[in-house]
Amino acid sequence: MGLENEKSDTSIIMDEDEFNRSIEPILSKKGKVYSAPPDRDPNDINAHLKIGFEDVIAEPLSSHSFDRVWIGSHAVFELIKFIFYRLLTTLLAVPMAFILGLVFGVLSCIHIWLVMPVVQSLLMLLPSVQVVWRSLTDMFITPLFYSMGKSLSSIQVKTTEN
């Protein structure tokens, strides 16, 4: 009944034709080599949606349900979440991709062909507008505020307690 230690000699007999002397993996010649699935959210835009059962339903140490109830509710939660996500993405993914592609295409066109030319034109005109604005300010606003400052600086306020 216990563990028995046995020593056995194992040998592999291979023909020279079948023996692979190259460094390449054997699986790459026979079929597909499976790798990790691609990360569909490489910038972690939806990190807040990585939610698990324990994040939603958490039992404190003082109260626990039966283990089978906990396991069953966990299985139902994951199954329903998986089914509804698949169902909703099947129904909404293509129309939403179409609408968002249209919206971002229109926004890109407006930004490239309308907004940026106007901004660049204004940036080219601003140095001359700045000279005109500075001269108008120096002629009208600066003397006004200078004289108001001189006249109001002579006012003295004293507070006394009764």
Short mmCIF file of C-alpha atoms in Angstrom, two decimals:
data_model
loop_
_atom_site.label_atom_id
_atom_site.label_comp_id
_atom_site.label_asym_id
_atom_site.label_seq_id
_atom_site.Cartn_x
_atom_site.Cartn_y
_atom_site.Cartn_z
CA MET A 1 0.00 0.00 0.00
CA GLY A 2 2.89 2.37 0.59
CA LEU A 3 5.27 3.87 -1.87
CA GLU A 4 7.76 1.41 -3.20
CA ASN A 5 11.02 2.51 -4.64
CA GLU A 6 11.92 0.66 -7.76
CA LYS A 7 14.88 1.11 -9.94
CA SER A 8 14.35 0.39 -13.56
CA ASP A 9 16.54 0.82 -16.55
CA THR A 10 14.97 2.65 -19.43
CA SER A 11 16.48 2.92 -22.83
CA ILE A 12 15.24 4.46 -26.02
CA ILE A 13 16.21 2.97 -29.30
CA MET A 14 15.91 5.32 -32.27
CA ASP A 15 16.95 5.05 -35.84
CA GLU A 16 19.42 7.61 -37.11
CA ASP A 17 16.80 8.85 -39.61
CA GLU A 18 14.25 9.68 -36.92
CA PHE A 19 16.68 11.39 -34.56
CA ASN A 20 16.37 15.16 -34.84
CA ARG A 21 19.81 16.75 -34.52
CA SER A 22 18.65 20.34 -35.08
CA ILE A 23 17.99 22.87 -32.34
CA GLU A 24 14.45 23.63 -33.54
CA PRO A 25 11.58 22.33 -31.43
CA ILE A 26 9.91 19.21 -32.70
CA LEU A 27 6.41 20.70 -32.35
CA SER A 28 7.08 23.46 -34.85
CA LYS A 29 7.51 20.94 -37.64
CA LYS A 30 4.50 18.80 -36.85
CA GLY A 31 1.81 21.35 -36.16
CA LYS A 32 0.84 24.54 -34.47
CA VAL A 33 2.81 25.86 -31.57
CA TYR A 34 0.44 27.46 -29.10
CA SER A 35 1.44 30.69 -27.48
CA ALA A 36 -0.24 32.96 -24.98
CA PRO A 37 -3.35 34.70 -26.31
CA PRO A 38 -2.79 38.31 -27.36
CA ASP A 39 -3.53 40.97 -24.78
CA ARG A 40 -6.63 42.79 -25.99
CA ASP A 41 -6.17 45.58 -23.45
CA PRO A 42 -2.42 46.33 -23.49
CA ASN A 43 -2.84 49.86 -22.08
CA ASP A 44 -5.10 48.72 -19.19
CA ILE A 45 -7.92 51.01 -20.27
CA ASN A 46 -10.50 48.70 -18.69
CA ALA A 47 -8.57 47.72 -15.57
CA HIS A 48 -11.56 48.73 -13.45
CA LEU A 49 -13.65 46.00 -15.15
CA LYS A 50 -11.41 43.15 -14.06
CA ILE A 51 -13.80 42.07 -11.38
CA GLY A 52 -14.16 38.68 -9.80
CA PHE A 53 -16.77 36.94 -7.71
CA GLU A 54 -14.92 37.74 -4.50
CA ASP A 55 -15.02 41.46 -5.38
CA VAL A 56 -18.82 41.41 -5.56
CA ILE A 57 -19.85 38.78 -3.01
CA ALA A 58 -17.62 38.59 0.05
CA GLU A 59 -18.50 36.76 3.21
CA PRO A 60 -16.84 37.97 6.40
CA LEU A 61 -15.11 35.51 8.69
CA SER A 62 -17.97 35.63 11.18
CA SER A 63 -20.57 34.29 8.73
CA HIS A 64 -20.09 31.64 6.09
CA SER A 65 -22.56 29.77 3.93
CA PHE A 66 -22.14 26.12 3.09
CA ASP A 67 -19.16 25.38 0.86
CA ARG A 68 -21.38 23.86 -1.84
CA VAL A 69 -23.55 26.98 -1.87
CA TRP A 70 -20.47 29.19 -2.18
CA ILE A 71 -19.02 27.08 -5.00
CA GLY A 72 -22.40 26.86 -6.76
CA SER A 73 -23.04 30.59 -6.54
CA HIS A 74 -19.51 31.28 -7.79
CA ALA A 75 -20.09 28.96 -10.77
CA VAL A 76 -23.46 30.56 -11.56
CA PHE A 77 -21.98 34.06 -11.31
CA GLU A 78 -19.11 33.27 -13.70
CA LEU A 79 -21.39 31.40 -16.12
CA ILE A 80 -24.02 34.17 -16.30
CA LYS A 81 -21.34 36.85 -16.62
CA PHE A 82 -19.70 34.90 -19.45
CA ILE A 83 -22.98 34.15 -21.28
CA PHE A 84 -24.35 37.69 -21.05
CA TYR A 85 -21.05 39.25 -22.10
CA ARG A 86 -20.89 36.96 -25.13
CA LEU A 87 -24.57 37.58 -25.96
CA LEU A 88 -24.33 41.38 -25.65
CA THR A 89 -21.08 41.59 -27.60
CA THR A 90 -22.60 39.43 -30.32
CA LEU A 91 -25.55 41.80 -30.59
CA LEU A 92 -23.83 45.14 -30.02
CA ALA A 93 -20.17 44.86 -31.07
CA VAL A 94 -20.57 45.33 -34.82
CA PRO A 95 -23.13 48.19 -34.64
CA MET A 96 -21.12 50.00 -31.95
CA ALA A 97 -17.90 49.55 -33.92
CA PHE A 98 -19.66 51.03 -36.96
CA ILE A 99 -21.05 54.00 -35.01
CA LEU A 100 -17.78 54.71 -33.17
CA GLY A 101 -15.78 54.36 -36.39
CA LEU A 102 -18.11 56.89 -38.00
CA VAL A 103 -17.88 59.29 -35.04
CA PHE A 104 -14.08 59.11 -34.78
CA GLY A 105 -13.74 59.42 -38.55
CA VAL A 106 -15.86 62.59 -38.55
CA LEU A 107 -13.98 64.00 -35.54
CA SER A 108 -10.63 63.27 -37.18
CA CYS A 109 -11.74 64.95 -40.40
CA ILE A 110 -13.02 68.02 -38.55
CA HIS A 111 -9.84 68.24 -36.48
CA ILE A 112 -7.48 67.81 -39.43
CA TRP A 113 -9.28 69.95 -42.01
CA LEU A 114 -10.99 72.62 -39.88
CA VAL A 115 -9.62 73.02 -36.36
CA MET A 116 -5.88 72.80 -37.04
CA PRO A 117 -5.87 75.21 -40.02
CA VAL A 118 -7.80 77.78 -37.94
CA VAL A 119 -5.42 77.32 -34.99
CA GLN A 120 -2.36 77.64 -37.23
CA SER A 121 -3.81 80.75 -38.88
CA LEU A 122 -4.48 82.32 -35.50
CA LEU A 123 -0.96 81.49 -34.33
CA MET A 124 0.42 83.23 -37.41
CA LEU A 125 -1.77 86.31 -36.80
CA LEU A 126 -1.19 86.54 -33.04
CA PRO A 127 2.15 88.37 -33.13
CA SER A 128 0.65 91.27 -35.06
CA VAL A 129 -2.53 91.22 -32.95
CA GLN A 130 -0.32 91.21 -29.86
CA VAL A 131 1.44 94.40 -31.00
CA VAL A 132 -1.90 96.14 -31.66
CA TRP A 133 -3.36 94.94 -28.34
CA ARG A 134 -0.29 96.11 -26.40
CA SER A 135 -0.44 99.58 -27.98
CA LEU A 136 -4.18 99.92 -27.25
CA THR A 137 -3.57 98.83 -23.66
CA ASP A 138 -0.70 101.29 -23.29
CA MET A 139 -2.81 104.15 -24.71
CA PHE A 140 -6.10 103.65 -22.85
CA ILE A 141 -6.06 101.14 -20.02
CA THR A 142 -2.64 101.79 -18.48
CA PRO A 143 -3.19 105.58 -17.90
CA LEU A 144 -6.68 104.91 -16.50
CA PHE A 145 -5.49 102.39 -13.92
CA TYR A 146 -2.37 104.45 -13.16
CA SER A 147 -4.49 107.51 -12.30
CA MET A 148 -6.99 105.40 -10.31
CA GLY A 149 -4.10 103.91 -8.34
CA LYS A 150 -2.65 107.36 -7.59
CA SER A 151 -5.98 108.80 -6.43
CA LEU A 152 -6.96 105.76 -4.35
CA SER A 153 -3.54 105.45 -2.74
CA SER A 154 -4.14 108.63 -0.78
CA ILE A 155 -7.12 107.12 1.07
CA GLN A 156 -6.29 105.98 4.57
CA VAL A 157 -8.54 103.73 6.61
CA LYS A 158 -8.30 103.59 10.38
CA THR A 159 -10.29 101.27 12.58
CA THR A 160 -11.11 102.06 16.19
CA GLU A 161 -12.83 100.02 18.81
CA ASN A 162 -15.54 101.56 20.94
#
